[in-house]
Amino acid sequence: MRLEELLAPDPRYPRVDAPNRILMASSLSFLIPMLAALHADAVYAAIAAANLTVTSVLYHMTKDVYYFWVDQAAIFLYVVAAVYEAFFKRKMFHQSLVGVLTVYSTCLYHYGYMNTCYIWDEDCGLSSAHHAGLHFVSALAGAIAFLPLSLDC
């Protein structure tokens, strides 16, 4: 087998850089923390979540490098908003753990990017499943961080 054949993409899977409807749909999960932030009167957090929703959908719809970097900035703002709410505004233990989880999932995303694994796996089906899972976990973490829950004992 020649080197070109080994390096050729597997025709059974779509290209990783092609628009991905699964990730476009899972990006809409960031509307949940937006609604939670609006309910808690955390307008800046709602703006961060809405911004992330729009940029994530645009990136997964086009796979444009410009939208990639805009989406990265939106992710950063979303993480900052979640950590601020959990650590500084709410000061509740369970919400602080949610903030740490959000930061951890972001670090895992970038680790996968640097090492071509998890979310950045060559197999588009596997990477889409990991990436959609990250959308759902981060959306849930943000919603819990933004809501004024009192689950602590």
PDB file of C-alpha atoms in Angstrom:
ATOM      1  CA  MET A   1       0.000   0.000   0.000  1.00  0.00           C
ATOM      2  CA  ARG A   2       1.362   3.400  -0.961  1.00  0.00           C
ATOM      3  CA  LEU A   3       1.741   6.332   1.431  1.00  0.00           C
ATOM      4  CA  GLU A   4      -0.867   8.381  -0.456  1.00  0.00           C
ATOM      5  CA  GLU A   5      -3.440   5.635   0.053  1.00  0.00           C
ATOM      6  CA  LEU A   6      -2.682   5.471   3.764  1.00  0.00           C
ATOM      7  CA  LEU A   7      -3.039   9.235   4.183  1.00  0.00           C
ATOM      8  CA  ALA A   8      -6.191   9.552   2.077  1.00  0.00           C
ATOM      9  CA  PRO A   9      -9.368  10.365   4.051  1.00  0.00           C
ATOM     10  CA  ASP A  10     -11.696   7.475   4.761  1.00  0.00           C
ATOM     11  CA  PRO A  11     -14.650   7.816   2.325  1.00  0.00           C
ATOM     12  CA  ARG A  12     -17.020   6.259   4.895  1.00  0.00           C
ATOM     13  CA  TYR A  13     -16.841   9.410   7.053  1.00  0.00           C
ATOM     14  CA  PRO A  14     -17.561  13.026   6.130  1.00  0.00           C
ATOM     15  CA  ARG A  15     -14.686  15.476   6.219  1.00  0.00           C
ATOM     16  CA  VAL A  16     -14.014  17.144   9.572  1.00  0.00           C
ATOM     17  CA  ASP A  17     -13.853  20.561   7.913  1.00  0.00           C
ATOM     18  CA  ALA A  18     -17.267  20.165   6.245  1.00  0.00           C
ATOM     19  CA  PRO A  19     -20.376  21.862   7.703  1.00  0.00           C
ATOM     20  CA  ASN A  20     -21.853  19.686  10.430  1.00  0.00           C
ATOM     21  CA  ARG A  21     -25.617  19.704  11.093  1.00  0.00           C
ATOM     22  CA  ILE A  22     -25.242  17.729  14.341  1.00  0.00           C
ATOM     23  CA  LEU A  23     -22.959  20.390  15.808  1.00  0.00           C
ATOM     24  CA  MET A  24     -25.143  23.203  14.484  1.00  0.00           C
ATOM     25  CA  ALA A  25     -28.103  21.665  16.327  1.00  0.00           C
ATOM     26  CA  SER A  26     -26.161  20.941  19.523  1.00  0.00           C
ATOM     27  CA  SER A  27     -24.933  24.550  19.531  1.00  0.00           C
ATOM     28  CA  LEU A  28     -28.523  25.593  20.161  1.00  0.00           C
ATOM     29  CA  SER A  29     -28.195  24.023  23.623  1.00  0.00           C
ATOM     30  CA  PHE A  30     -26.483  27.264  24.682  1.00  0.00           C
ATOM     31  CA  LEU A  31     -29.913  28.902  24.595  1.00  0.00           C
ATOM     32  CA  ILE A  32     -30.612  27.074  27.904  1.00  0.00           C
ATOM     33  CA  PRO A  33     -27.952  28.957  29.902  1.00  0.00           C
ATOM     34  CA  MET A  34     -29.008  32.160  28.149  1.00  0.00           C
ATOM     35  CA  LEU A  35     -32.550  31.705  29.465  1.00  0.00           C
ATOM     36  CA  ALA A  36     -31.202  30.746  32.903  1.00  0.00           C
ATOM     37  CA  ALA A  37     -29.065  33.894  33.001  1.00  0.00           C
ATOM     38  CA  LEU A  38     -32.017  36.073  31.968  1.00  0.00           C
ATOM     39  CA  HIS A  39     -34.097  34.445  34.713  1.00  0.00           C
ATOM     40  CA  ALA A  40     -31.355  35.288  37.225  1.00  0.00           C
ATOM     41  CA  ASP A  41     -31.021  38.876  35.905  1.00  0.00           C
ATOM     42  CA  ALA A  42     -27.418  38.211  34.842  1.00  0.00           C
ATOM     43  CA  VAL A  43     -27.629  40.163  31.599  1.00  0.00           C
ATOM     44  CA  TYR A  44     -23.897  39.982  30.778  1.00  0.00           C
ATOM     45  CA  ALA A  45     -23.994  36.181  31.177  1.00  0.00           C
ATOM     46  CA  ALA A  46     -27.068  36.004  28.928  1.00  0.00           C
ATOM     47  CA  ILE A  47     -25.241  38.061  26.308  1.00  0.00           C
ATOM     48  CA  ALA A  48     -22.201  35.765  26.554  1.00  0.00           C
ATOM     49  CA  ALA A  49     -24.388  32.655  26.108  1.00  0.00           C
ATOM     50  CA  ALA A  50     -26.364  34.205  23.220  1.00  0.00           C
ATOM     51  CA  ASN A  51     -23.117  35.284  21.563  1.00  0.00           C
ATOM     52  CA  LEU A  52     -21.738  31.762  21.928  1.00  0.00           C
ATOM     53  CA  THR A  53     -24.904  30.279  20.439  1.00  0.00           C
ATOM     54  CA  VAL A  54     -24.713  32.498  17.357  1.00  0.00           C
ATOM     55  CA  THR A  55     -20.969  32.126  16.774  1.00  0.00           C
ATOM     56  CA  SER A  56     -21.042  28.372  17.305  1.00  0.00           C
ATOM     57  CA  VAL A  57     -23.904  27.875  14.863  1.00  0.00           C
ATOM     58  CA  LEU A  58     -22.190  30.119  12.305  1.00  0.00           C
ATOM     59  CA  TYR A  59     -18.889  28.290  12.638  1.00  0.00           C
ATOM     60  CA  HIS A  60     -20.389  24.808  12.386  1.00  0.00           C
ATOM     61  CA  MET A  61     -22.504  25.958   9.441  1.00  0.00           C
ATOM     62  CA  THR A  62     -19.606  27.433   7.435  1.00  0.00           C
ATOM     63  CA  LYS A  63     -16.339  26.097   8.949  1.00  0.00           C
ATOM     64  CA  ASP A  64     -14.816  29.482   8.050  1.00  0.00           C
ATOM     65  CA  VAL A  65     -11.526  30.218   9.854  1.00  0.00           C
ATOM     66  CA  TYR A  66     -12.776  33.726  10.729  1.00  0.00           C
ATOM     67  CA  TYR A  67     -15.795  32.280  12.532  1.00  0.00           C
ATOM     68  CA  PHE A  68     -13.503  29.785  14.255  1.00  0.00           C
ATOM     69  CA  TRP A  69     -11.576  32.575  15.993  1.00  0.00           C
ATOM     70  CA  VAL A  70     -14.731  34.566  16.751  1.00  0.00           C
ATOM     71  CA  ASP A  71     -16.197  31.374  18.263  1.00  0.00           C
ATOM     72  CA  GLN A  72     -13.040  30.873  20.359  1.00  0.00           C
ATOM     73  CA  ALA A  73     -13.439  34.401  21.754  1.00  0.00           C
ATOM     74  CA  ALA A  74     -17.115  33.705  22.504  1.00  0.00           C
ATOM     75  CA  ILE A  75     -16.155  30.486  24.325  1.00  0.00           C
ATOM     76  CA  PHE A  76     -13.674  32.449  26.428  1.00  0.00           C
ATOM     77  CA  LEU A  77     -16.294  35.060  27.357  1.00  0.00           C
ATOM     78  CA  TYR A  78     -18.805  32.319  28.216  1.00  0.00           C
ATOM     79  CA  VAL A  79     -16.296  30.558  30.492  1.00  0.00           C
ATOM     80  CA  VAL A  80     -15.407  33.848  32.197  1.00  0.00           C
ATOM     81  CA  ALA A  81     -19.111  34.591  32.779  1.00  0.00           C
ATOM     82  CA  ALA A  82     -19.755  31.098  34.214  1.00  0.00           C
ATOM     83  CA  VAL A  83     -16.712  31.202  36.484  1.00  0.00           C
ATOM     84  CA  TYR A  84     -17.573  34.725  37.661  1.00  0.00           C
ATOM     85  CA  GLU A  85     -21.124  33.670  38.490  1.00  0.00           C
ATOM     86  CA  ALA A  86     -20.038  30.487  40.253  1.00  0.00           C
ATOM     87  CA  PHE A  87     -17.016  31.743  42.181  1.00  0.00           C
ATOM     88  CA  PHE A  88     -17.618  35.434  42.831  1.00  0.00           C
ATOM     89  CA  LYS A  89     -21.320  36.191  42.616  1.00  0.00           C
ATOM     90  CA  ARG A  90     -23.102  33.063  43.847  1.00  0.00           C
ATOM     91  CA  LYS A  91     -20.361  31.676  46.093  1.00  0.00           C
ATOM     92  CA  MET A  92     -22.030  28.283  46.347  1.00  0.00           C
ATOM     93  CA  PHE A  93     -19.963  25.136  46.454  1.00  0.00           C
ATOM     94  CA  HIS A  94     -21.842  23.132  43.815  1.00  0.00           C
ATOM     95  CA  GLN A  95     -21.822  26.047  41.426  1.00  0.00           C
ATOM     96  CA  SER A  96     -18.102  26.497  41.927  1.00  0.00           C
ATOM     97  CA  LEU A  97     -17.641  22.888  40.845  1.00  0.00           C
ATOM     98  CA  VAL A  98     -19.705  23.631  37.748  1.00  0.00           C
ATOM     99  CA  GLY A  99     -17.384  26.532  36.947  1.00  0.00           C
ATOM    100  CA  VAL A 100     -14.390  24.228  37.287  1.00  0.00           C
ATOM    101  CA  LEU A 101     -16.137  21.693  35.021  1.00  0.00           C
ATOM    102  CA  THR A 102     -16.647  24.369  32.369  1.00  0.00           C
ATOM    103  CA  VAL A 103     -12.964  25.336  32.497  1.00  0.00           C
ATOM    104  CA  TYR A 104     -11.964  21.651  32.417  1.00  0.00           C
ATOM    105  CA  SER A 105     -14.090  20.922  29.347  1.00  0.00           C
ATOM    106  CA  THR A 106     -12.559  23.927  27.573  1.00  0.00           C
ATOM    107  CA  CYS A 107      -9.052  22.682  28.398  1.00  0.00           C
ATOM    108  CA  LEU A 108     -10.010  19.190  27.174  1.00  0.00           C
ATOM    109  CA  TYR A 109     -11.208  20.730  23.913  1.00  0.00           C
ATOM    110  CA  HIS A 110      -7.876  22.466  23.345  1.00  0.00           C
ATOM    111  CA  TYR A 111      -5.907  19.363  24.388  1.00  0.00           C
ATOM    112  CA  GLY A 112      -7.819  17.364  21.777  1.00  0.00           C
ATOM    113  CA  TYR A 113      -7.097  20.050  19.201  1.00  0.00           C
ATOM    114  CA  MET A 114      -3.354  19.957  19.884  1.00  0.00           C
ATOM    115  CA  ASN A 115      -3.182  16.133  19.878  1.00  0.00           C
ATOM    116  CA  THR A 116      -5.856  15.302  17.249  1.00  0.00           C
ATOM    117  CA  CYS A 117      -8.006  13.256  19.590  1.00  0.00           C
ATOM    118  CA  TYR A 118     -11.401  13.399  21.330  1.00  0.00           C
ATOM    119  CA  ILE A 119     -13.253  16.268  19.674  1.00  0.00           C
ATOM    120  CA  TRP A 120     -10.611  16.609  16.952  1.00  0.00           C
ATOM    121  CA  ASP A 121     -10.429  12.887  16.105  1.00  0.00           C
ATOM    122  CA  GLU A 122      -9.975  11.962  12.430  1.00  0.00           C
ATOM    123  CA  ASP A 123     -13.231   9.984  12.557  1.00  0.00           C
ATOM    124  CA  CYS A 124     -15.874  12.681  12.039  1.00  0.00           C
ATOM    125  CA  GLY A 125     -18.622  10.590  13.667  1.00  0.00           C
ATOM    126  CA  LEU A 126     -16.580  10.135  16.849  1.00  0.00           C
ATOM    127  CA  SER A 127     -15.410  13.740  16.966  1.00  0.00           C
ATOM    128  CA  SER A 128     -18.982  15.008  16.391  1.00  0.00           C
ATOM    129  CA  ALA A 129     -20.280  12.874  19.263  1.00  0.00           C
ATOM    130  CA  HIS A 130     -17.563  14.175  21.608  1.00  0.00           C
ATOM    131  CA  HIS A 131     -18.110  17.754  20.452  1.00  0.00           C
ATOM    132  CA  ALA A 132     -21.918  17.609  20.797  1.00  0.00           C
ATOM    133  CA  GLY A 133     -21.444  16.124  24.273  1.00  0.00           C
ATOM    134  CA  LEU A 134     -19.176  19.026  25.157  1.00  0.00           C
ATOM    135  CA  HIS A 135     -21.854  21.464  23.983  1.00  0.00           C
ATOM    136  CA  PHE A 136     -24.466  19.804  26.212  1.00  0.00           C
ATOM    137  CA  VAL A 137     -22.195  19.543  29.287  1.00  0.00           C
ATOM    138  CA  SER A 138     -21.031  23.148  28.965  1.00  0.00           C
ATOM    139  CA  ALA A 139     -24.593  24.384  28.439  1.00  0.00           C
ATOM    140  CA  LEU A 140     -25.826  22.496  31.493  1.00  0.00           C
ATOM    141  CA  ALA A 141     -22.858  23.715  33.552  1.00  0.00           C
ATOM    142  CA  GLY A 142     -23.550  27.295  32.540  1.00  0.00           C
ATOM    143  CA  ALA A 143     -27.268  27.010  33.289  1.00  0.00           C
ATOM    144  CA  ILE A 144     -26.551  25.675  36.779  1.00  0.00           C
ATOM    145  CA  ALA A 145     -23.907  28.342  37.376  1.00  0.00           C
ATOM    146  CA  PHE A 146     -26.237  31.147  36.281  1.00  0.00           C
ATOM    147  CA  LEU A 147     -29.328  30.063  38.238  1.00  0.00           C
ATOM    148  CA  PRO A 148     -29.607  31.072  41.900  1.00  0.00           C
ATOM    149  CA  LEU A 149     -30.029  27.529  43.194  1.00  0.00           C
ATOM    150  CA  SER A 150     -29.628  26.602  46.842  1.00  0.00           C
ATOM    151  CA  LEU A 151     -28.644  22.950  46.766  1.00  0.00           C
ATOM    152  CA  ASP A 152     -25.872  23.285  49.344  1.00  0.00           C
ATOM    153  CA  CYS A 153     -26.419  21.728  52.774  1.00  0.00           C
TER     154      CYS A 153
END
